Amino acid sequence: MTNLPNCPKCNSEYTYEMGLLLVCPECAHEWSQTEAEHIMEDVSVKDSNGTTLSDGDSITIIKDLKVKGSSSALKQGTNIKNIRLVDGDHNIECKVDGFGILKLKSEFVKKIG
Ligand SMILES: [Zn+2]
């Protein structure tokens, strides 16, 4: 059994590896394996309902959240406009009245609208 993909040109299954290339012996097509195996990583950020979030979306907080460096908590039901998606554990950045710029986890929010 081989895991090599079929030839993208003639669909031959007799492809073989030559260095970083894949070669088809039937039509002599050569292509890059890294290209063939390039997988689109799913980097989408989803809210608590599994809805994909985008920059500029409005969200609501679904549970009270402690805010680092603040004595008050971010209350459930707080609406936040114009979020920005960022990399990391806390994947949403947003500006909240009374708190300033906060980073939130998408699992604790719900998209509005
Ligand atoms: Zn071929």
mmCIF file with all atom_site columns, C-alpha atoms and ligand atoms in Angstrom:
data_model
loop_
_atom_site.group_PDB
_atom_site.id
_atom_site.type_symbol
_atom_site.label_atom_id
_atom_site.label_alt_id
_atom_site.label_comp_id
_atom_site.label_asym_id
_atom_site.label_entity_id
_atom_site.label_seq_id
_atom_site.pdbx_PDB_ins_code
_atom_site.Cartn_x
_atom_site.Cartn_y
_atom_site.Cartn_z
_atom_site.occupancy
_atom_site.B_iso_or_equiv
_atom_site.pdbx_formal_charge
_atom_site.auth_seq_id
_atom_site.auth_comp_id
_atom_site.auth_asym_id
_atom_site.auth_atom_id
_atom_site.pdbx_PDB_model_num
ATOM   1   C  CA . MET A 1 1   ? 0.000   0.000  0.000   1.00 0.00 ? 1   MET A CA 1
ATOM   2   C  CA . THR A 1 2   ? 1.228   3.436  -0.847  1.00 0.00 ? 2   THR A CA 1
ATOM   3   C  CA . ASN A 1 3   ? -0.019  6.787  0.383   1.00 0.00 ? 3   ASN A CA 1
ATOM   4   C  CA . LEU A 1 4   ? 1.145   8.641  -2.673  1.00 0.00 ? 4   LEU A CA 1
ATOM   5   C  CA . PRO A 1 5   ? -1.574  10.594 -4.436  1.00 0.00 ? 5   PRO A CA 1
ATOM   6   C  CA . ASN A 1 6   ? -2.608  9.715  -7.968  1.00 0.00 ? 6   ASN A CA 1
ATOM   7   C  CA . CYS A 1 7   ? -1.235  11.744 -10.828 1.00 0.00 ? 7   CYS A CA 1
ATOM   8   C  CA . PRO A 1 8   ? -3.219  14.993 -11.072 1.00 0.00 ? 8   PRO A CA 1
ATOM   9   C  CA . LYS A 1 9   ? -2.928  14.906 -14.851 1.00 0.00 ? 9   LYS A CA 1
ATOM   10  C  CA . CYS A 1 10  ? -3.780  11.360 -15.888 1.00 0.00 ? 10  CYS A CA 1
ATOM   11  C  CA . ASN A 1 11  ? -4.906  9.947  -12.536 1.00 0.00 ? 11  ASN A CA 1
ATOM   12  C  CA . SER A 1 12  ? -2.348  7.143  -12.712 1.00 0.00 ? 12  SER A CA 1
ATOM   13  C  CA . GLU A 1 13  ? -1.791  5.363  -9.430  1.00 0.00 ? 13  GLU A CA 1
ATOM   14  C  CA . TYR A 1 14  ? 1.774   4.388  -10.290 1.00 0.00 ? 14  TYR A CA 1
ATOM   15  C  CA . THR A 1 15  ? 3.312   7.608  -9.020  1.00 0.00 ? 15  THR A CA 1
ATOM   16  C  CA . TYR A 1 16  ? 6.614   7.521  -7.209  1.00 0.00 ? 16  TYR A CA 1
ATOM   17  C  CA . GLU A 1 17  ? 8.764   9.893  -5.202  1.00 0.00 ? 17  GLU A CA 1
ATOM   18  C  CA . MET A 1 18  ? 11.900  11.483 -6.565  1.00 0.00 ? 18  MET A CA 1
ATOM   19  C  CA . GLY A 1 19  ? 13.386  13.714 -3.902  1.00 0.00 ? 19  GLY A CA 1
ATOM   20  C  CA . LEU A 1 20  ? 10.789  16.312 -3.118  1.00 0.00 ? 20  LEU A CA 1
ATOM   21  C  CA . LEU A 1 21  ? 8.927   15.659 -6.324  1.00 0.00 ? 21  LEU A CA 1
ATOM   22  C  CA . LEU A 1 22  ? 6.296   13.155 -7.265  1.00 0.00 ? 22  LEU A CA 1
ATOM   23  C  CA . VAL A 1 23  ? 6.634   11.651 -10.685 1.00 0.00 ? 23  VAL A CA 1
ATOM   24  C  CA . CYS A 1 24  ? 4.127   9.906  -12.914 1.00 0.00 ? 24  CYS A CA 1
ATOM   25  C  CA . PRO A 1 25  ? 5.685   7.218  -15.119 1.00 0.00 ? 25  PRO A CA 1
ATOM   26  C  CA . GLU A 1 26  ? 2.722   7.190  -17.478 1.00 0.00 ? 26  GLU A CA 1
ATOM   27  C  CA . CYS A 1 27  ? 2.555   10.823 -18.592 1.00 0.00 ? 27  CYS A CA 1
ATOM   28  C  CA . ALA A 1 28  ? 5.912   12.016 -17.176 1.00 0.00 ? 28  ALA A CA 1
ATOM   29  C  CA . HIS A 1 29  ? 4.204   14.696 -15.102 1.00 0.00 ? 29  HIS A CA 1
ATOM   30  C  CA . GLU A 1 30  ? 6.239   15.923 -12.130 1.00 0.00 ? 30  GLU A CA 1
ATOM   31  C  CA . TRP A 1 31  ? 4.871   17.938 -9.254  1.00 0.00 ? 31  TRP A CA 1
ATOM   32  C  CA . SER A 1 32  ? 5.820   18.970 -5.789  1.00 0.00 ? 32  SER A CA 1
ATOM   33  C  CA . GLN A 1 33  ? 4.645   16.758 -2.985  1.00 0.00 ? 33  GLN A CA 1
ATOM   34  C  CA . THR A 1 34  ? 4.600   19.572 -0.451  1.00 0.00 ? 34  THR A CA 1
ATOM   35  C  CA . GLU A 1 35  ? 2.240   21.415 -2.759  1.00 0.00 ? 35  GLU A CA 1
ATOM   36  C  CA . ALA A 1 36  ? 0.090   18.330 -3.143  1.00 0.00 ? 36  ALA A CA 1
ATOM   37  C  CA . GLU A 1 37  ? -0.063  17.819 0.588   1.00 0.00 ? 37  GLU A CA 1
ATOM   38  C  CA . HIS A 1 38  ? -0.676  21.417 1.450   1.00 0.00 ? 38  HIS A CA 1
ATOM   39  C  CA . ILE A 1 39  ? -3.619  21.377 3.777   1.00 0.00 ? 39  ILE A CA 1
ATOM   40  C  CA . MET A 1 40  ? -5.618  24.477 4.489   1.00 0.00 ? 40  MET A CA 1
ATOM   41  C  CA . GLU A 1 41  ? -5.493  24.876 8.222   1.00 0.00 ? 41  GLU A CA 1
ATOM   42  C  CA . ASP A 1 42  ? -8.806  25.714 9.783   1.00 0.00 ? 42  ASP A CA 1
ATOM   43  C  CA . VAL A 1 43  ? -8.019  28.920 11.612  1.00 0.00 ? 43  VAL A CA 1
ATOM   44  C  CA . SER A 1 44  ? -11.554 30.158 11.901  1.00 0.00 ? 44  SER A CA 1
ATOM   45  C  CA . VAL A 1 45  ? -12.674 31.407 15.291  1.00 0.00 ? 45  VAL A CA 1
ATOM   46  C  CA . LYS A 1 46  ? -16.016 30.067 16.455  1.00 0.00 ? 46  LYS A CA 1
ATOM   47  C  CA . ASP A 1 47  ? -18.327 31.288 19.184  1.00 0.00 ? 47  ASP A CA 1
ATOM   48  C  CA . SER A 1 48  ? -20.080 29.147 21.801  1.00 0.00 ? 48  SER A CA 1
ATOM   49  C  CA . ASN A 1 49  ? -22.654 28.067 19.196  1.00 0.00 ? 49  ASN A CA 1
ATOM   50  C  CA . GLY A 1 50  ? -20.055 27.115 16.630  1.00 0.00 ? 50  GLY A CA 1
ATOM   51  C  CA . THR A 1 51  ? -20.789 30.189 14.517  1.00 0.00 ? 51  THR A CA 1
ATOM   52  C  CA . THR A 1 52  ? -17.729 31.503 12.733  1.00 0.00 ? 52  THR A CA 1
ATOM   53  C  CA . LEU A 1 53  ? -16.699 34.956 13.891  1.00 0.00 ? 53  LEU A CA 1
ATOM   54  C  CA . SER A 1 54  ? -15.122 37.656 11.764  1.00 0.00 ? 54  SER A CA 1
ATOM   55  C  CA . ASP A 1 55  ? -13.400 40.958 12.362  1.00 0.00 ? 55  ASP A CA 1
ATOM   56  C  CA . GLY A 1 56  ? -15.980 43.662 13.019  1.00 0.00 ? 56  GLY A CA 1
ATOM   57  C  CA . ASP A 1 57  ? -18.664 41.319 14.370  1.00 0.00 ? 57  ASP A CA 1
ATOM   58  C  CA . SER A 1 58  ? -20.749 42.148 17.408  1.00 0.00 ? 58  SER A CA 1
ATOM   59  C  CA . ILE A 1 59  ? -20.885 39.670 20.263  1.00 0.00 ? 59  ILE A CA 1
ATOM   60  C  CA . THR A 1 60  ? -22.496 39.205 23.634  1.00 0.00 ? 60  THR A CA 1
ATOM   61  C  CA . ILE A 1 61  ? -20.871 37.682 26.696  1.00 0.00 ? 61  ILE A CA 1
ATOM   62  C  CA . ILE A 1 62  ? -22.563 34.438 27.786  1.00 0.00 ? 62  ILE A CA 1
ATOM   63  C  CA . LYS A 1 63  ? -21.176 34.217 31.331  1.00 0.00 ? 63  LYS A CA 1
ATOM   64  C  CA . ASP A 1 64  ? -19.611 36.507 33.879  1.00 0.00 ? 64  ASP A CA 1
ATOM   65  C  CA . LEU A 1 65  ? -15.910 36.732 33.220  1.00 0.00 ? 65  LEU A CA 1
ATOM   66  C  CA . LYS A 1 66  ? -13.197 37.843 35.584  1.00 0.00 ? 66  LYS A CA 1
ATOM   67  C  CA . VAL A 1 67  ? -11.034 40.537 34.093  1.00 0.00 ? 67  VAL A CA 1
ATOM   68  C  CA . LYS A 1 68  ? -7.349  40.511 34.882  1.00 0.00 ? 68  LYS A CA 1
ATOM   69  C  CA . GLY A 1 69  ? -6.299  43.650 36.706  1.00 0.00 ? 69  GLY A CA 1
ATOM   70  C  CA . SER A 1 70  ? -9.861  44.748 37.350  1.00 0.00 ? 70  SER A CA 1
ATOM   71  C  CA . SER A 1 71  ? -11.983 44.366 40.463  1.00 0.00 ? 71  SER A CA 1
ATOM   72  C  CA . SER A 1 72  ? -15.179 44.154 38.467  1.00 0.00 ? 72  SER A CA 1
ATOM   73  C  CA . ALA A 1 73  ? -16.244 41.309 36.239  1.00 0.00 ? 73  ALA A CA 1
ATOM   74  C  CA . LEU A 1 74  ? -17.424 41.475 32.690  1.00 0.00 ? 74  LEU A CA 1
ATOM   75  C  CA . LYS A 1 75  ? -21.103 40.694 33.063  1.00 0.00 ? 75  LYS A CA 1
ATOM   76  C  CA . GLN A 1 76  ? -23.055 38.110 31.152  1.00 0.00 ? 76  GLN A CA 1
ATOM   77  C  CA . GLY A 1 77  ? -25.131 39.882 28.527  1.00 0.00 ? 77  GLY A CA 1
ATOM   78  C  CA . THR A 1 78  ? -22.577 42.605 27.884  1.00 0.00 ? 78  THR A CA 1
ATOM   79  C  CA . ASN A 1 79  ? -22.657 43.473 24.208  1.00 0.00 ? 79  ASN A CA 1
ATOM   80  C  CA . ILE A 1 80  ? -19.427 44.262 22.436  1.00 0.00 ? 80  ILE A CA 1
ATOM   81  C  CA . LYS A 1 81  ? -19.127 45.751 18.994  1.00 0.00 ? 81  LYS A CA 1
ATOM   82  C  CA . ASN A 1 82  ? -16.407 45.562 16.431  1.00 0.00 ? 82  ASN A CA 1
ATOM   83  C  CA . ILE A 1 83  ? -14.312 42.650 17.686  1.00 0.00 ? 83  ILE A CA 1
ATOM   84  C  CA . ARG A 1 84  ? -10.965 41.769 16.221  1.00 0.00 ? 84  ARG A CA 1
ATOM   85  C  CA . LEU A 1 85  ? -9.725  38.206 15.865  1.00 0.00 ? 85  LEU A CA 1
ATOM   86  C  CA . VAL A 1 86  ? -6.237  37.505 17.138  1.00 0.00 ? 86  VAL A CA 1
ATOM   87  C  CA . ASP A 1 87  ? -3.995  34.483 17.523  1.00 0.00 ? 87  ASP A CA 1
ATOM   88  C  CA . GLY A 1 88  ? -3.710  32.689 20.809  1.00 0.00 ? 88  GLY A CA 1
ATOM   89  C  CA . ASP A 1 89  ? -5.661  31.144 23.628  1.00 0.00 ? 89  ASP A CA 1
ATOM   90  C  CA . HIS A 1 90  ? -7.729  34.322 23.963  1.00 0.00 ? 90  HIS A CA 1
ATOM   91  C  CA . ASN A 1 91  ? -8.628  34.741 20.341  1.00 0.00 ? 91  ASN A CA 1
ATOM   92  C  CA . ILE A 1 92  ? -10.828 37.831 20.418  1.00 0.00 ? 92  ILE A CA 1
ATOM   93  C  CA . GLU A 1 93  ? -9.637  41.362 21.065  1.00 0.00 ? 93  GLU A CA 1
ATOM   94  C  CA . CYS A 1 94  ? -12.199 44.057 21.724  1.00 0.00 ? 94  CYS A CA 1
ATOM   95  C  CA . LYS A 1 95  ? -12.793 47.369 23.392  1.00 0.00 ? 95  LYS A CA 1
ATOM   96  C  CA . VAL A 1 96  ? -15.228 47.337 26.282  1.00 0.00 ? 96  VAL A CA 1
ATOM   97  C  CA . ASP A 1 97  ? -16.554 50.455 27.995  1.00 0.00 ? 97  ASP A CA 1
ATOM   98  C  CA . GLY A 1 98  ? -15.077 50.715 31.449  1.00 0.00 ? 98  GLY A CA 1
ATOM   99  C  CA . PHE A 1 99  ? -12.432 48.073 30.791  1.00 0.00 ? 99  PHE A CA 1
ATOM   100 C  CA . GLY A 1 100 ? -10.535 49.232 27.740  1.00 0.00 ? 100 GLY A CA 1
ATOM   101 C  CA . ILE A 1 101 ? -8.993  46.689 25.397  1.00 0.00 ? 101 ILE A CA 1
ATOM   102 C  CA . LEU A 1 102 ? -9.731  43.131 26.501  1.00 0.00 ? 102 LEU A CA 1
ATOM   103 C  CA . LYS A 1 103 ? -8.843  39.718 25.177  1.00 0.00 ? 103 LYS A CA 1
ATOM   104 C  CA . LEU A 1 104 ? -11.567 37.104 25.375  1.00 0.00 ? 104 LEU A CA 1
ATOM   105 C  CA . LYS A 1 105 ? -11.984 33.447 24.583  1.00 0.00 ? 105 LYS A CA 1
ATOM   106 C  CA . SER A 1 106 ? -14.448 32.832 21.781  1.00 0.00 ? 106 SER A CA 1
ATOM   107 C  CA . GLU A 1 107 ? -16.079 29.993 23.743  1.00 0.00 ? 107 GLU A CA 1
ATOM   108 C  CA . PHE A 1 108 ? -17.535 32.558 26.169  1.00 0.00 ? 108 PHE A CA 1
ATOM   109 C  CA . VAL A 1 109 ? -19.197 34.739 23.571  1.00 0.00 ? 109 VAL A CA 1
ATOM   110 C  CA . LYS A 1 110 ? -22.088 34.570 21.147  1.00 0.00 ? 110 LYS A CA 1
ATOM   111 C  CA . LYS A 1 111 ? -22.391 36.412 17.884  1.00 0.00 ? 111 LYS A CA 1
ATOM   112 C  CA . ILE A 1 112 ? -25.220 38.954 17.664  1.00 0.00 ? 112 ILE A CA 1
ATOM   113 C  CA . GLY A 1 113 ? -27.250 39.518 14.557  1.00 0.00 ? 113 GLY A CA 1
HETATM 114 ZN ZN . ZN  B 2 .   ? 0.258   11.020 -15.140 1.00 0.00 ? 1   ZN  B ZN 1
#
